[in-house]
Coordinates of C-alpha atoms in Angstrom, one line a residue:
M589 CA 75.0 118.3 102.6
I590 CA 72.4 116.8 104.8
A591 CA 70.0 119.3 106.7
L592 CA 71.3 120.6 109.9
T593 CA 70.3 123.5 112.1
L594 CA 72.8 126.2 112.9
A595 CA 72.8 124.8 116.5
E596 CA 73.8 121.4 115.3
I597 CA 76.7 122.8 113.2
A598 CA 77.9 124.7 116.2
A599 CA 77.8 121.7 118.4
A600 CA 79.7 119.6 115.7
T601 CA 82.4 122.2 115.3
R602 CA 82.5 123.4 119.0
G603 CA 81.9 126.9 117.8
T604 CA 79.9 129.9 119.0
L605 CA 77.0 131.2 116.9
L606 CA 76.9 135.0 116.3
L607 CA 73.3 135.7 115.3
D608 CA 72.6 139.1 116.6
G609 CA 71.1 140.9 113.6
A610 CA 72.0 138.1 111.3
V611 CA 69.7 137.8 108.2
L612 CA 69.4 134.8 106.0
P613 CA 69.5 135.2 102.1
D614 CA 65.8 135.1 102.0
G615 CA 65.6 138.2 104.4
T616 CA 64.3 136.3 107.4
S617 CA 66.1 136.5 110.7
A618 CA 68.4 133.7 111.7
T619 CA 67.9 131.5 114.8
P620 CA 69.7 128.5 116.2
E621 CA 67.0 126.4 114.7
T622 CA 67.5 127.8 111.2
V623 CA 68.2 124.8 108.9
V624 CA 71.2 124.8 106.5
S625 CA 71.7 122.2 103.7
G626 CA 73.9 124.0 101.1
L627 CA 77.4 122.9 100.0
S628 CA 80.5 124.1 101.9
T629 CA 83.5 125.9 100.3
T630 CA 86.6 127.9 101.1
D631 CA 86.4 129.7 97.7
S632 CA 84.1 132.8 97.8
R633 CA 83.8 132.5 94.0
E634 CA 81.8 129.3 94.4
V635 CA 79.2 130.7 96.9
V636 CA 75.6 130.6 96.0
P637 CA 72.5 131.1 98.1
G638 CA 72.6 128.7 101.1
T639 CA 76.4 127.8 100.9
I640 CA 78.5 127.6 104.1
F641 CA 81.7 129.6 103.6
F642 CA 84.7 128.7 105.6
A643 CA 87.0 131.7 105.8
K644 CA 90.4 129.8 105.6
P645 CA 93.6 131.8 106.3
G646 CA 96.2 131.2 103.7
E647 CA 99.9 131.7 103.0
V648 CA 99.2 134.5 100.6
T649 CA 95.8 136.0 101.5
D650 CA 93.0 135.4 104.0
G651 CA 89.6 134.0 103.4
H652 CA 88.1 136.5 105.8
L653 CA 88.8 139.2 103.4
F654 CA 86.5 137.6 100.9
A655 CA 83.7 137.1 103.4
P656 CA 81.9 140.2 102.3
Q657 CA 81.7 138.7 98.7
A658 CA 80.5 135.4 100.1
A659 CA 77.8 137.1 102.1
E660 CA 76.7 139.3 99.1
S661 CA 76.4 135.9 97.0
G662 CA 74.0 134.5 99.6
A663 CA 76.1 132.5 102.1
A664 CA 73.9 131.1 104.8
L665 CA 76.7 130.8 107.3
L666 CA 80.2 132.2 107.6
V667 CA 82.7 130.0 109.7
V668 CA 85.3 132.5 111.0
D669 CA 88.0 132.8 113.6
H670 CA 87.2 136.3 114.5
A671 CA 83.8 138.1 114.3
L672 CA 83.2 140.1 111.1
D673 CA 81.0 143.2 110.7
L674 CA 78.5 141.5 108.5
P675 CA 74.7 141.0 108.9
V676 CA 74.8 137.2 108.2
P677 CA 75.0 134.3 110.6
Q678 CA 78.5 133.6 111.7
L679 CA 80.1 130.7 113.6
L680 CA 83.2 131.6 115.7
V681 CA 85.8 128.8 115.9
P682 CA 89.5 128.7 116.8
D683 CA 90.5 127.2 113.5
T684 CA 88.3 127.2 110.3
V685 CA 90.1 124.3 108.7
V686 CA 89.7 122.1 111.8
A687 CA 86.0 123.1 112.0
L688 CA 85.6 122.1 108.4
G689 CA 86.9 118.6 109.3
D690 CA 84.7 118.4 112.3
L691 CA 81.6 119.1 110.3
A692 CA 82.6 116.5 107.7
T693 CA 83.1 114.0 110.5
E694 CA 79.6 114.6 111.9
V695 CA 77.9 114.4 108.4
I696 CA 79.6 111.2 107.5
A697 CA 78.6 109.7 110.9
R698 CA 75.1 110.6 110.5
V699 CA 74.7 109.3 107.1
R700 CA 76.7 106.1 107.8
A701 CA 74.4 105.4 110.7
L702 CA 71.5 105.1 108.1
G703 CA 73.2 101.9 106.9
A704 CA 73.6 102.5 103.1
L705 CA 76.8 104.5 102.8
K706 CA 80.0 102.8 101.7
I707 CA 83.4 104.5 101.6
V708 CA 86.4 103.8 99.5
G709 CA 89.6 105.6 100.4
V710 CA 92.3 106.0 97.8
T711 CA 96.0 106.9 98.4
G712 CA 99.4 106.4 96.7
S713 CA 102.2 108.5 95.5
N714 CA 100.8 108.3 91.9
G715 CA 97.5 107.5 90.3
K716 CA 95.0 108.7 93.0
T717 CA 93.1 110.9 90.8
T718 CA 92.9 108.6 87.9
T719 CA 91.7 105.7 90.2
K720 CA 89.1 107.9 91.8
N721 CA 87.7 108.9 88.3
L722 CA 87.5 105.3 87.2
L723 CA 85.9 104.1 90.4
R724 CA 83.3 107.0 90.1
E725 CA 82.5 106.0 86.5
I726 CA 81.9 102.5 87.7
L727 CA 79.8 103.1 90.7
E728 CA 77.7 105.8 89.2
Q729 CA 76.1 103.2 87.2
V730 CA 75.0 101.3 90.5
G731 CA 74.0 104.1 92.7
P732 CA 74.4 107.7 93.9
T733 CA 78.1 108.4 94.2
I734 CA 80.2 111.3 95.5
A735 CA 83.8 111.8 94.5
P736 CA 86.3 114.7 94.6
R737 CA 86.6 117.2 91.8
A738 CA 90.0 117.5 90.4
S739 CA 92.5 116.5 93.0
F740 CA 90.5 117.5 96.2
N741 CA 92.5 115.2 98.5
N742 CA 94.0 117.4 101.3
E743 CA 92.8 118.6 104.7
V744 CA 90.5 121.1 102.9
G745 CA 89.6 119.4 99.7
A746 CA 88.7 116.1 101.3
P747 CA 86.2 117.3 103.8
V748 CA 84.7 119.6 101.3
T749 CA 84.0 116.6 99.1
M750 CA 82.6 114.6 102.2
L751 CA 80.2 117.4 102.9
E752 CA 78.5 116.8 99.6
V753 CA 77.1 113.6 101.0
T754 CA 73.4 113.3 101.5
E755 CA 71.1 110.6 102.9
E756 CA 70.7 109.1 99.5
T757 CA 74.5 108.7 98.8
Q758 CA 75.5 105.1 98.5
Y759 CA 79.1 105.5 97.7
L760 CA 81.7 108.0 98.7
V761 CA 85.2 107.8 97.0
A762 CA 87.5 109.8 99.2
E763 CA 90.9 110.7 97.5
M764 CA 93.4 111.1 100.4
G765 CA 96.8 112.8 99.8
A766 CA 99.5 113.9 102.2
S767 CA 102.7 115.7 102.4
G768 CA 103.5 114.7 105.9
I769 CA 103.0 111.9 108.6
G770 CA 99.5 112.1 110.3
E771 CA 97.6 113.7 107.4
I772 CA 96.1 110.6 105.9
A773 CA 95.3 109.4 109.4
R774 CA 93.3 112.7 110.0
L775 CA 91.3 112.2 106.9
V776 CA 90.7 108.5 107.7
R777 CA 89.3 109.6 111.0
M778 CA 86.8 111.8 109.2
A779 CA 85.5 109.1 107.1
R780 CA 87.0 105.6 107.8
P781 CA 87.0 103.6 104.6
D782 CA 85.2 100.3 104.2
I783 CA 87.8 99.7 101.5
G784 CA 91.2 101.3 101.6
I785 CA 93.3 101.4 98.4
V786 CA 97.1 101.9 98.2
L787 CA 98.4 102.3 94.8
K788 CA 102.1 102.9 95.0
V789 CA 104.8 104.2 97.5
G790 CA 107.3 106.2 95.5
L791 CA 109.4 109.5 95.7
A792 CA 106.6 111.9 94.9
H793 CA 106.8 114.5 97.7
A794 CA 109.8 112.6 99.3
G795 CA 111.4 115.9 100.1
E796 CA 108.5 117.1 102.1
F797 CA 108.0 113.7 103.9
G798 CA 111.8 113.4 104.8
G799 CA 112.5 110.2 102.9
I800 CA 110.9 107.1 101.4
E801 CA 110.5 105.4 104.7
K802 CA 108.4 108.2 106.1
T803 CA 106.4 108.3 102.9
L804 CA 105.7 104.6 103.4
A805 CA 104.7 105.2 107.0
A806 CA 102.3 108.0 105.9
K807 CA 100.7 105.8 103.2
T808 CA 100.3 103.0 105.6
E809 CA 97.9 105.2 107.7
M810 CA 95.3 104.2 105.0
V811 CA 95.1 100.7 106.2
S812 CA 96.3 100.6 109.7
D813 CA 93.1 101.7 111.3
L814 CA 90.8 99.5 109.2
L815 CA 88.7 96.8 110.8
E816 CA 88.5 93.1 110.3
S817 CA 85.3 93.6 108.4
D818 CA 87.0 96.1 106.0
V819 CA 89.1 95.4 102.9
A820 CA 92.6 96.6 102.0
V821 CA 93.2 96.7 98.3
L822 CA 97.0 96.6 97.9
N823 CA 99.4 96.6 95.0
L824 CA 101.2 93.3 95.0
D825 CA 103.7 94.6 92.4
D826 CA 105.0 97.2 94.7
P827 CA 107.1 95.7 97.6
R828 CA 106.4 98.7 99.9
V829 CA 102.8 98.5 99.5
A830 CA 102.8 94.7 99.8
S831 CA 104.5 95.3 103.2
M832 CA 101.3 96.9 104.5
A833 CA 99.5 93.5 104.7
D834 CA 101.2 92.9 108.0
K835 CA 100.0 96.2 109.3
T836 CA 96.3 95.9 108.9
L837 CA 93.4 93.8 110.5
A838 CA 91.4 94.2 107.2
R839 CA 91.2 91.3 104.6
V840 CA 93.7 92.0 101.9
L841 CA 92.7 91.9 98.3
W842 CA 95.8 91.9 95.9
F843 CA 95.8 93.6 92.5
G844 CA 98.7 93.8 90.0
L845 CA 100.3 92.2 87.0
D846 CA 101.7 89.4 89.3
E847 CA 100.0 86.2 88.6
R848 CA 99.4 85.7 92.3
A849 CA 97.2 88.8 92.4
A850 CA 93.4 88.1 92.8
V851 CA 92.7 91.1 90.5
R852 CA 95.1 91.2 87.5
A853 CA 95.7 92.1 83.9
T854 CA 97.2 89.9 81.3
D855 CA 98.0 90.5 77.5
V856 CA 98.7 94.2 78.1
R857 CA 99.2 96.1 74.9
S858 CA 99.7 99.8 74.7
T859 CA 99.0 101.9 71.5
A860 CA 98.3 105.6 70.7
R861 CA 94.7 104.8 70.9
G862 CA 94.9 103.5 74.5
T863 CA 95.7 100.2 76.3
S864 CA 94.0 96.7 75.9
F865 CA 94.3 94.0 78.4
V866 CA 92.4 91.1 79.9
L867 CA 90.8 91.7 83.3
H868 CA 90.7 88.9 85.8
L869 CA 88.7 89.0 88.9
P870 CA 88.3 86.4 91.7
P871 CA 85.0 84.4 92.3
A872 CA 82.3 86.9 93.6
D873 CA 81.8 84.7 96.6
G874 CA 85.3 85.1 97.7
G875 CA 86.0 81.4 97.3
E876 CA 88.9 79.6 95.7
G877 CA 89.5 79.0 92.1
A878 CA 89.2 81.2 89.0
G879 CA 86.7 83.8 88.6
E880 CA 85.6 85.8 85.6
S881 CA 87.6 87.4 83.0
R882 CA 86.9 90.0 80.2
P883 CA 88.9 91.9 77.5
V884 CA 89.1 95.7 78.1
Q885 CA 89.7 98.3 75.6
F886 CA 91.1 101.0 77.9
R887 CA 91.1 104.4 76.3
V888 CA 93.3 106.1 79.0
L889 CA 96.7 106.4 77.4
G890 CA 99.7 104.6 79.2
E891 CA 100.3 101.2 80.3
H892 CA 100.9 102.5 83.9
H893 CA 97.3 103.5 84.1
V894 CA 96.3 99.7 83.9
M895 CA 97.3 99.4 87.6
N896 CA 94.9 102.2 88.4
A897 CA 92.2 100.3 86.5
L898 CA 92.9 97.1 88.4
A899 CA 92.7 99.1 91.8
A900 CA 89.3 100.5 90.8
A901 CA 88.1 97.1 89.6
A902 CA 89.1 95.5 92.8
A903 CA 87.3 97.9 94.9
A904 CA 84.1 97.8 92.8
H905 CA 84.3 93.9 92.9
T906 CA 84.4 94.1 96.7
L907 CA 81.3 96.3 96.7
G908 CA 79.5 93.6 94.7
V909 CA 79.6 95.3 91.2
D910 CA 79.6 92.7 88.3
I911 CA 82.4 92.3 85.9
D912 CA 80.4 93.7 82.7
T913 CA 79.6 96.9 84.7
I914 CA 83.1 97.3 85.8
V915 CA 84.4 96.9 82.3
H916 CA 81.8 99.3 80.9
G917 CA 82.9 101.9 83.4
L918 CA 86.6 101.4 82.6
Q919 CA 86.0 101.6 78.9
T920 CA 83.9 104.7 79.2
V921 CA 86.6 107.0 80.6
Q922 CA 88.6 108.6 77.8
R923 CA 91.3 110.3 79.7
A924 CA 92.8 110.2 83.2
E925 CA 92.0 113.9 84.1
R926 CA 92.7 117.3 82.7
W927 CA 96.5 117.6 81.9
R928 CA 97.0 113.7 82.7
M929 CA 98.1 111.8 79.6
E930 CA 95.7 114.1 77.7
V931 CA 95.9 113.5 73.9
M932 CA 95.5 116.9 71.9
G933 CA 96.5 118.2 68.6
G934 CA 96.3 116.1 65.4
A935 CA 96.6 118.6 62.7
R936 CA 99.4 118.2 60.2
G937 CA 100.0 114.7 61.8
V938 CA 101.4 116.0 65.1
T939 CA 100.1 114.5 68.4
V940 CA 100.6 116.2 71.7
I941 CA 100.2 114.2 75.0
N942 CA 99.8 116.9 77.8
D943 CA 100.9 115.0 81.0
A944 CA 102.2 118.1 82.9
Y945 CA 99.8 118.2 85.8
N946 CA 102.3 116.7 88.1
A947 CA 105.4 114.7 88.0
S948 CA 107.3 112.2 90.2
P949 CA 110.3 110.1 89.2
D950 CA 107.8 107.1 88.8
S951 CA 105.2 109.0 86.8
M952 CA 107.9 110.7 84.6
A953 CA 109.5 107.3 83.8
A954 CA 106.1 105.8 83.0
A955 CA 105.1 108.6 80.7
I956 CA 108.4 108.4 78.7
K957 CA 108.0 104.6 78.3
T958 CA 104.6 105.1 77.0
L959 CA 105.9 107.6 74.5
A960 CA 108.5 105.0 73.3
Q961 CA 105.9 102.3 73.2
I962 CA 103.1 103.9 71.1
A963 CA 105.3 105.3 68.3
E964 CA 105.0 103.4 65.0
P965 CA 108.1 102.7 63.0
G966 CA 109.3 105.8 61.3
E967 CA 107.5 108.2 63.6
R968 CA 109.5 110.6 65.8
T969 CA 109.2 110.8 69.6
I970 CA 109.8 114.2 71.2
A971 CA 109.9 114.4 75.0
V972 CA 109.4 118.0 76.5
L973 CA 110.3 117.7 80.2
G974 CA 110.3 120.2 83.1
E975 CA 111.3 119.9 86.7
M976 CA 110.1 117.3 89.1
S977 CA 109.6 119.3 92.5
E978 CA 109.4 118.2 96.1
L979 CA 112.3 115.7 95.8
G980 CA 114.6 117.1 98.4
E981 CA 117.9 115.3 98.6
F982 CA 116.8 112.8 95.8
S983 CA 116.4 115.6 93.2
G984 CA 119.7 115.6 91.4
E985 CA 120.0 111.8 91.0
E986 CA 116.3 111.4 89.9
H987 CA 116.7 114.1 87.3
D988 CA 119.8 112.3 86.2
R989 CA 117.9 109.0 86.0
I990 CA 115.2 110.5 83.7
G991 CA 117.8 111.9 81.4
L992 CA 119.5 108.6 81.1
L993 CA 116.2 106.8 80.6
A994 CA 115.1 109.0 77.8
V995 CA 118.3 108.2 76.0
R996 CA 118.3 104.6 76.6
L997 CA 114.7 104.2 75.4
G998 CA 115.7 105.9 72.1
I999 CA 113.6 109.1 72.4
D1000 CA 114.4 111.1 69.2
Q1001 CA 114.4 114.4 70.6
L1002 CA 114.6 115.6 74.3
V1003 CA 113.5 119.3 74.9
I1004 CA 114.3 120.3 78.5
V1005 CA 112.7 123.5 79.8
G1006 CA 113.7 125.7 82.8
P1007 CA 116.7 126.0 84.8
S1008 CA 115.6 123.6 87.5
A1009 CA 115.4 120.9 84.9
R1010 CA 118.6 121.6 83.2
R1011 CA 120.5 118.7 84.8
M1012 CA 118.3 116.3 82.7
H1013 CA 119.8 117.9 79.5
I1014 CA 123.5 117.7 80.7
T1015 CA 122.9 114.1 81.7
A1016 CA 121.5 113.2 78.3
I1017 CA 124.4 114.9 76.6
N1018 CA 126.9 112.9 78.8
E1019 CA 125.2 109.8 77.7
G1020 CA 125.5 110.6 74.1
S1021 CA 122.6 112.8 72.9
W1022 CA 124.9 115.0 70.8
D1023 CA 124.2 116.9 67.6
G1024 CA 120.9 118.5 68.8
E1025 CA 119.3 115.3 70.2
S1026 CA 118.9 117.1 73.5
L1027 CA 118.0 120.7 73.5
Y1028 CA 117.7 123.1 76.5
F1029 CA 115.5 126.2 76.8
E1030 CA 115.2 128.8 79.7
T1031 CA 111.7 129.6 79.0
Q1032 CA 108.4 128.1 77.8
D1033 CA 108.1 130.8 75.0
A1034 CA 111.7 129.7 73.7
A1035 CA 110.6 126.0 73.6
F1036 CA 107.3 126.8 72.0
D1037 CA 108.9 128.9 69.2
H1038 CA 111.3 126.0 68.6
L1039 CA 108.8 123.3 68.7
T1040 CA 106.3 124.9 66.3
G1041 CA 108.9 125.3 63.8
A1042 CA 110.6 122.0 64.1
L1043 CA 107.7 119.5 64.6
R1044 CA 106.5 117.5 61.4
S1045 CA 103.9 115.0 60.4
G1046 CA 104.1 111.9 62.4
D1047 CA 105.7 113.4 65.5
T1048 CA 104.3 112.5 68.9
V1049 CA 105.1 115.0 71.6
L1050 CA 105.1 114.3 75.4
V1051 CA 104.9 117.3 77.7
K1052 CA 105.6 116.4 81.3
S1053 CA 106.6 118.3 84.5
S1054 CA 105.5 119.0 87.9
N1055 CA 102.5 121.3 88.4
S1056 CA 104.9 124.1 89.8
A1057 CA 106.9 124.0 86.6
G1058 CA 103.8 125.0 84.6
L1059 CA 104.5 123.1 81.5
R1060 CA 100.9 122.1 81.2
F1061 CA 100.4 125.6 79.7
L1062 CA 103.0 124.9 77.1
G1063 CA 101.2 121.6 76.4
D1064 CA 97.9 123.5 76.0
R1065 CA 99.6 125.9 73.7
L1066 CA 101.0 123.2 71.4
G1067 CA 97.9 121.3 71.4
E1068 CA 95.9 124.3 70.2
F1069 CA 98.6 125.2 67.7
F1070 CA 98.3 121.8 66.2
S1071 CA 94.6 121.4 66.4

């Protein structure tokens, strides 16, 4: 974070400093003019000397209970909603999460005023983390870049990332997720993007949003407040995303497989080693006519990730990055993220693809299609599937759709795990997966025992579920077993 005095932090968060008897990690007394420049966190385990610790109340526990641990680890400031009996500087605020966002807003405004910082916002029902990782890999070749760890994209994770920005930062990639109307708008107000990317509007979290139209409205918040000088990078292949062009003042840069897209891919071919395609970019000066194109050997598994690569390329191109640097960045990334199309195993000829960090109907369908595409003749495909959560009223029909898809794509073995996913198994049987082609197991242990005994050389196994179903751990066990 940039250096701020305690008084400046208090002013930015509209809080009250409690400094009576407060001592800094170096043993000196704290004053309003004490300067703090450490990172911010809501996790006491991450505190090191100089950190600002935000005591966030939670559904299960309360961050205030861990404030003593944060103080002992050297926190320079505790942001709290009630005073604690601890001899360290404290900032009393009505809401610690709101204060976190307020401080991020202040820091971004100050750094932006220096003139060098460019901000890219990324949202969509699927692909945010992959696109963020790809864009970070590209931009880090050009200048100092800040991007979230893992999926830090909510009202806590996004501002924590923003507070890593310093005066030297040239690029901030802000992943912006939401589970309701207004959440992306709030993040945009903290750090309004120069470039706003919208990847896809699908049924992920549709149950929480209250339907696909509300999901669309929420994702539109990424571009609705952009200025004429900004750029909206939109997916031309998704009609819902394409409709956002009428709801933004920003210049629209289209990406997709559609030949009308300014940033597009052709000759896409997916294999077990990754996906190859030809990347086409528009002229660097924004003029008419053909721009440059280059072949890309994209090691991230799955044809659907090509769209994320195109979005990252479009944003980087807008920032003036040349095509060779973009391609090098894309080709450097070996996996989307931990538990996202992560290739494991290999021993005894068994390949495990662990893609169980999360699952929506769109990402589940894309993963199963990838499994069907990459198998060589004579090799078996096995899909180990768990629940897709947060679908609300769409849950039943979407689980049915995935069961049907697995059968129609000719997946050799369907293994369904957990009561909430059993409907996929029933649907597959009704569609003709008899004689053990679809199996159901109540627990991960039972599925593991079956799979370790039944898999053979040449098998490719996809493990896919929502995070809450926890099949990523089953994927890890299988990957380790066959390593």
